[in-house]
Short mmCIF file of C-alpha atoms in Angstrom, two decimals:
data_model
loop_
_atom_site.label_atom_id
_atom_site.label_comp_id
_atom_site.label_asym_id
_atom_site.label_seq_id
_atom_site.Cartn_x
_atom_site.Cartn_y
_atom_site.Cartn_z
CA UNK R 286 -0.71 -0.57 15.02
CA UNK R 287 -3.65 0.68 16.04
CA UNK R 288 -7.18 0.29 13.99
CA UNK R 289 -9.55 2.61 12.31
CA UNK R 290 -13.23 3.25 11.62
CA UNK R 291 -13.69 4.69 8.48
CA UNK R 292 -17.39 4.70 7.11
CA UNK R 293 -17.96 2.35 4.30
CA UNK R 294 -19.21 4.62 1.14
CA UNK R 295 -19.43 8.29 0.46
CA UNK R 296 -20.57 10.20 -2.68
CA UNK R 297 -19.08 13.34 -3.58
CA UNK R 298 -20.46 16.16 -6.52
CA UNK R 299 -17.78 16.82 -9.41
CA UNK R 300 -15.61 19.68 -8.15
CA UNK R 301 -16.90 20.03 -4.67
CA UNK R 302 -14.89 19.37 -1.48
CA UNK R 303 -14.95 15.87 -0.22
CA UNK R 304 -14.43 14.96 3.35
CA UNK R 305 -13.69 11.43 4.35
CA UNK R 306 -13.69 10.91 8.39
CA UNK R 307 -11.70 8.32 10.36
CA UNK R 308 -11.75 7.44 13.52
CA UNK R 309 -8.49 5.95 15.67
CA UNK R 310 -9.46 6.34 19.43
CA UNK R 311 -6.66 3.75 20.01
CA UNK R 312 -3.96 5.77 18.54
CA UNK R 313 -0.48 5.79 20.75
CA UNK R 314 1.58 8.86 20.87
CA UNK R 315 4.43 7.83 18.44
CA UNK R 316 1.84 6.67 15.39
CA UNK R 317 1.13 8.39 12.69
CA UNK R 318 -1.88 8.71 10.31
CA UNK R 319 -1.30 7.64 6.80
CA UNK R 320 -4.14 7.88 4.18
CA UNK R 321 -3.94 5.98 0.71
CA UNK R 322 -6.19 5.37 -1.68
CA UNK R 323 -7.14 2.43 -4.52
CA UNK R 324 -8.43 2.17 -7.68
CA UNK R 325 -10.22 -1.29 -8.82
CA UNK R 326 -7.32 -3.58 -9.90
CA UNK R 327 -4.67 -1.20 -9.19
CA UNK R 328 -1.98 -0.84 -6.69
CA UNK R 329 -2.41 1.70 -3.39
CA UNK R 330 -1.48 5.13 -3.98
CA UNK R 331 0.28 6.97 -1.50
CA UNK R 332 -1.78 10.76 -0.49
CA UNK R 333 -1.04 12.05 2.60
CA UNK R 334 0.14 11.25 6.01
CA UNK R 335 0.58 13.60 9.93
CA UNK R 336 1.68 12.85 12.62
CA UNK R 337 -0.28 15.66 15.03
CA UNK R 338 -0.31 19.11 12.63
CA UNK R 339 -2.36 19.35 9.48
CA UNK R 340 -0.85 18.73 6.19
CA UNK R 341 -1.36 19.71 3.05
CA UNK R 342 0.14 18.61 -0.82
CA UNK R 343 -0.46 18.62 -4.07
CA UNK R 344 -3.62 16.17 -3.33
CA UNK R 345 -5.31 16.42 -0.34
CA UNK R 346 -5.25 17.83 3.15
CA UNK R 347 -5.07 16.10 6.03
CA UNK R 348 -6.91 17.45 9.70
CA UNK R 349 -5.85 15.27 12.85
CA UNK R 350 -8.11 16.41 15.73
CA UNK R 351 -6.34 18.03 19.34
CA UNK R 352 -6.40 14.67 20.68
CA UNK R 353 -5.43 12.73 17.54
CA UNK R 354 -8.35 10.50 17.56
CA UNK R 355 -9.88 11.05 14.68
CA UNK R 356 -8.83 13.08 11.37
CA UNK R 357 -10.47 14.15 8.19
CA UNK R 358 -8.83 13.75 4.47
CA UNK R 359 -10.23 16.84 2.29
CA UNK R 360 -10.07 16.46 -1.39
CA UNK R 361 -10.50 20.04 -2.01
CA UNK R 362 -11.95 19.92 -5.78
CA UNK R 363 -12.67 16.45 -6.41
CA UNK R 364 -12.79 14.79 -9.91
CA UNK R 365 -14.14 12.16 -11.59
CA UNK R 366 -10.52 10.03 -11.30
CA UNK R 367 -10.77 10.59 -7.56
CA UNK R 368 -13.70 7.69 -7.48
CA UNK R 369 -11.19 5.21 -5.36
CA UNK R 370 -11.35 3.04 -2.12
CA UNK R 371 -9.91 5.45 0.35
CA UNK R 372 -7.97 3.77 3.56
CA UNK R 373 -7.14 5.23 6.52
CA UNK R 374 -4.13 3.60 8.33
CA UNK R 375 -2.16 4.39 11.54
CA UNK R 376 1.73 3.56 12.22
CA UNK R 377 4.69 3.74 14.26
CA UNK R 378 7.93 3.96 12.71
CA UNK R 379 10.46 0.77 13.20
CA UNK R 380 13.31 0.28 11.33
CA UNK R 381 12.29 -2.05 8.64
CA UNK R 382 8.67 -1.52 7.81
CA UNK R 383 8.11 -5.42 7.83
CA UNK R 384 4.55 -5.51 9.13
CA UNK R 385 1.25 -6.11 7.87
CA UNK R 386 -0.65 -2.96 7.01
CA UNK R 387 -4.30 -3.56 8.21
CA UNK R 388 -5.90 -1.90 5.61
CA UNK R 389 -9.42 -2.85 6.40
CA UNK R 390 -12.41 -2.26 3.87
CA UNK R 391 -11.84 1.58 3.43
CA UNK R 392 -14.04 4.24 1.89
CA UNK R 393 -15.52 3.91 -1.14
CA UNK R 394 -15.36 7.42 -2.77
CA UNK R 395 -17.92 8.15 -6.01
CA UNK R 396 -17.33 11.05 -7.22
CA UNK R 397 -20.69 12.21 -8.92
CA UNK R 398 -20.71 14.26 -12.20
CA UNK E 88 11.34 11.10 -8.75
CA UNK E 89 11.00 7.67 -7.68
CA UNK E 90 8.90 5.51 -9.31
CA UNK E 91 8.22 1.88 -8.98
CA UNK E 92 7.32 -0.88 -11.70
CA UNK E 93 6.18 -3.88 -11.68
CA UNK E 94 5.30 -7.00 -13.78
CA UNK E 95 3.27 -9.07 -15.53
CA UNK E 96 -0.22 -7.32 -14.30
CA UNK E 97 -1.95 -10.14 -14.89
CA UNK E 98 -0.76 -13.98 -15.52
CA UNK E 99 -2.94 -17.22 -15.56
CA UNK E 100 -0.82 -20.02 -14.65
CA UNK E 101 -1.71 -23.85 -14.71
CA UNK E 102 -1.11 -25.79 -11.28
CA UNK E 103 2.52 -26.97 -10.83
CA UNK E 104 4.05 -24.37 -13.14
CA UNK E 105 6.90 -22.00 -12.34
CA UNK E 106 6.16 -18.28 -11.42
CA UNK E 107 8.08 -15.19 -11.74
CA UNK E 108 6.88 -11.92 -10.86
CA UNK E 109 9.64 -8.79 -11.10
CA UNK E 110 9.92 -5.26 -9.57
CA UNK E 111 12.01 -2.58 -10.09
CA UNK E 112 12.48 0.86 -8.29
CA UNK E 113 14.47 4.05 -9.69
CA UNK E 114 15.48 7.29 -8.54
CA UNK E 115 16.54 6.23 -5.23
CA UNK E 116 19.30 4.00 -4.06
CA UNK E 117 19.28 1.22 -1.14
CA UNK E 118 15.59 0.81 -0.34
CA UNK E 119 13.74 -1.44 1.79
CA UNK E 120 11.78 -3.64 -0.71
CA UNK E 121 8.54 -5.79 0.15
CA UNK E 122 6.50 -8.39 -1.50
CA UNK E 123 2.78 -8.18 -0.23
CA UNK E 124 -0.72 -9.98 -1.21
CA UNK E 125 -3.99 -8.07 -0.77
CA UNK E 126 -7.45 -9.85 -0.15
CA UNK E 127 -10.27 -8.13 -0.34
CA UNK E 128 -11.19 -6.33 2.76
CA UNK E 129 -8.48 -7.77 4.90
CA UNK E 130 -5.86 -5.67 4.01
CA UNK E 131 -1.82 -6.49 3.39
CA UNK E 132 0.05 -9.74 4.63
CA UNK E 133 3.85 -8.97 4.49
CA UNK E 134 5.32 -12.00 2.77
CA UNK E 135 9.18 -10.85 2.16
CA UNK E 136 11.26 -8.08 2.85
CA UNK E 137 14.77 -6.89 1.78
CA UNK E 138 17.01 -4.16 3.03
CA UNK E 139 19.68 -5.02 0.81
CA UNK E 140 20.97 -6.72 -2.00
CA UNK E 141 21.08 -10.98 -1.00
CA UNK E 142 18.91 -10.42 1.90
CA UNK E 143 15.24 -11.72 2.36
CA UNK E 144 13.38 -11.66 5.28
CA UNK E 145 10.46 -14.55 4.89
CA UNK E 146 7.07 -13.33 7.00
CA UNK E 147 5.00 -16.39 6.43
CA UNK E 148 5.84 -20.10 5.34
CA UNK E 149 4.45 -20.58 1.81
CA UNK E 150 5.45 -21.83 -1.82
CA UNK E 151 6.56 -18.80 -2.25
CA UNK E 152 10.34 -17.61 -2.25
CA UNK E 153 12.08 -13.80 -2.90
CA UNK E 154 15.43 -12.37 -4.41
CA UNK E 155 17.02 -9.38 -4.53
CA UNK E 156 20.17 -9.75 -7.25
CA UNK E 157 20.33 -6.07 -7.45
CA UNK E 158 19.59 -2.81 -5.60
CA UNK E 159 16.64 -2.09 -6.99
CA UNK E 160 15.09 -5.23 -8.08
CA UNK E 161 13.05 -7.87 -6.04
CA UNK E 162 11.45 -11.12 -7.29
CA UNK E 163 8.64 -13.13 -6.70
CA UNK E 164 8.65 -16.70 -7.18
CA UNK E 165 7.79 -20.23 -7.16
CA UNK E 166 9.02 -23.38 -8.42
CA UNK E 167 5.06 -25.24 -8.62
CA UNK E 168 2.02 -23.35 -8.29
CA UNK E 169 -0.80 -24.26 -5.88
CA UNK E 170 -4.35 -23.10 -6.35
CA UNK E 171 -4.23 -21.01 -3.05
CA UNK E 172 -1.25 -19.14 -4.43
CA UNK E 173 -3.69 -16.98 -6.66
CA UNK E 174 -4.05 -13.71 -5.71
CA UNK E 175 -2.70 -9.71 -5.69
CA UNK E 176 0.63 -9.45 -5.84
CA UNK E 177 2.03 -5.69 -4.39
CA UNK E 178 5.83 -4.53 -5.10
CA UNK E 179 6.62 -2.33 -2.63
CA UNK E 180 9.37 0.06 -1.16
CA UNK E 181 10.55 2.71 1.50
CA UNK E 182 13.49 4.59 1.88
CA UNK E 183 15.66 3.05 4.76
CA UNK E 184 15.20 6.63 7.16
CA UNK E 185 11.61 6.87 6.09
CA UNK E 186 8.53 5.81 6.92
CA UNK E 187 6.28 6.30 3.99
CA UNK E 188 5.75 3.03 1.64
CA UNK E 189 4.96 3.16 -1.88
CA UNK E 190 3.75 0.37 -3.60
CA UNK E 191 3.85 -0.94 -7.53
CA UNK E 192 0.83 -1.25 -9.77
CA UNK E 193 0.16 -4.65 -8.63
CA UNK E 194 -0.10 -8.01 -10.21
CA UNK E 195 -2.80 -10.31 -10.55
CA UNK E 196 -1.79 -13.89 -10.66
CA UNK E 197 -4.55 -16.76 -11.49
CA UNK E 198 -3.23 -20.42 -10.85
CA UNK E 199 -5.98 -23.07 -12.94
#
């Protein structure tokens, strides 16, 4: 799988947009971009993942450049329960999912009120 | 919907003692199942895996050990506790077709 730069903190004001950037210049043609987040003590939660269009649910949206090197995860409105560790993670599919998932250190989100 | 559950969230355990640590998924039938441990800033080691009921897949030797007696439920455990077995404990599980994994609340285990 390949690996991803994400920066290491970001602040965000209550109810403004946030933006979180990541970077996978290694990225092969079949992997996707999966973005979870995690709250101190708590298990990941699952937001988003594209493989080459944007995407968009109930949480977040997600914008994969042309060349799928990088992408952006937009919190449109965020709140003050959207203060997580945000992680950026690219996959292939394989048939049983038994792999590590290189999580790496993430985002650190604070949402500001 | 699916939703996942898992338990204790947190246990303290002396050295040498037993350890059991369940999971449980409903609202979906047949899933993959997966036992992980998260350290900090290093992401997810895969430690087991199921894809069906009775079969494990074991990623890395430990003093660990998995079981699957039903569909939806996978156990963690251990007969004696080391020190290094301390740690978070993810539940985890995918749909067989799918790709996306969702994982449990976690558990935080503390051998003494």
């Amino acid at each position: 799988d390949a690996k991803t730069t994400q920066p290491p903190s970001m602040d965000c004001a209550e109810g403004r947009a946030a933006n979180l950037p990541c970077n996978h210049s290694t990225i092969s043609g079949n992997e996707y971009v999966y973005w979870y987040r995690q709250i101190h003590s708590q298990g990941p939660q699952y937001i988003i993942h594209g493989l080459k269009n944007n995407e968009t649910n109930e949480m977040a949206s997600l914008i994969i450049t042309e060349d799928r090197k990088s992408s952006t995860l937009i919190l449109p409105h965020a709140t003050l329960r959207d203060t997580a560790v945000y992680y950026c993670i690219v996959r292939g599919l394989d048939q049983t999912g038994a792999n590590n998932l290189f999580f790496g250190t993430g985002t650190r989100l604070t949402v500001i009120p | 919907s699916q939703t996942i559950h898992q338990w204790p969230a947190t246990l303290v355990q002396p050295v040498g003692s037993p350890l059991s640590l369940e999971c449980t998924v409903e609202g979906t039938s047949n899933p993959n199942l997966y036992w992980y441990r998260q350290a900090a800033g290093r992401g997810l080691q895969l430690l087991f895996y199921s894809v069906g009921i009775g079969q494990i897949s074991s990623e890395v030797p430990q003093n660990l050990s998995a079981s699957r007696p039903q569909d939806r439920q996978f156990i963690l455990s251990s007969k004696k506790l080391l020190l290094s077995d301390s740690g978070f404990y993810l539940c985890a599980w995918r749909r067989g077709a799918g790709n996306t994994i969702y994982f449990g609340e976690g558990s935080w285990l503390t051998v003494v």
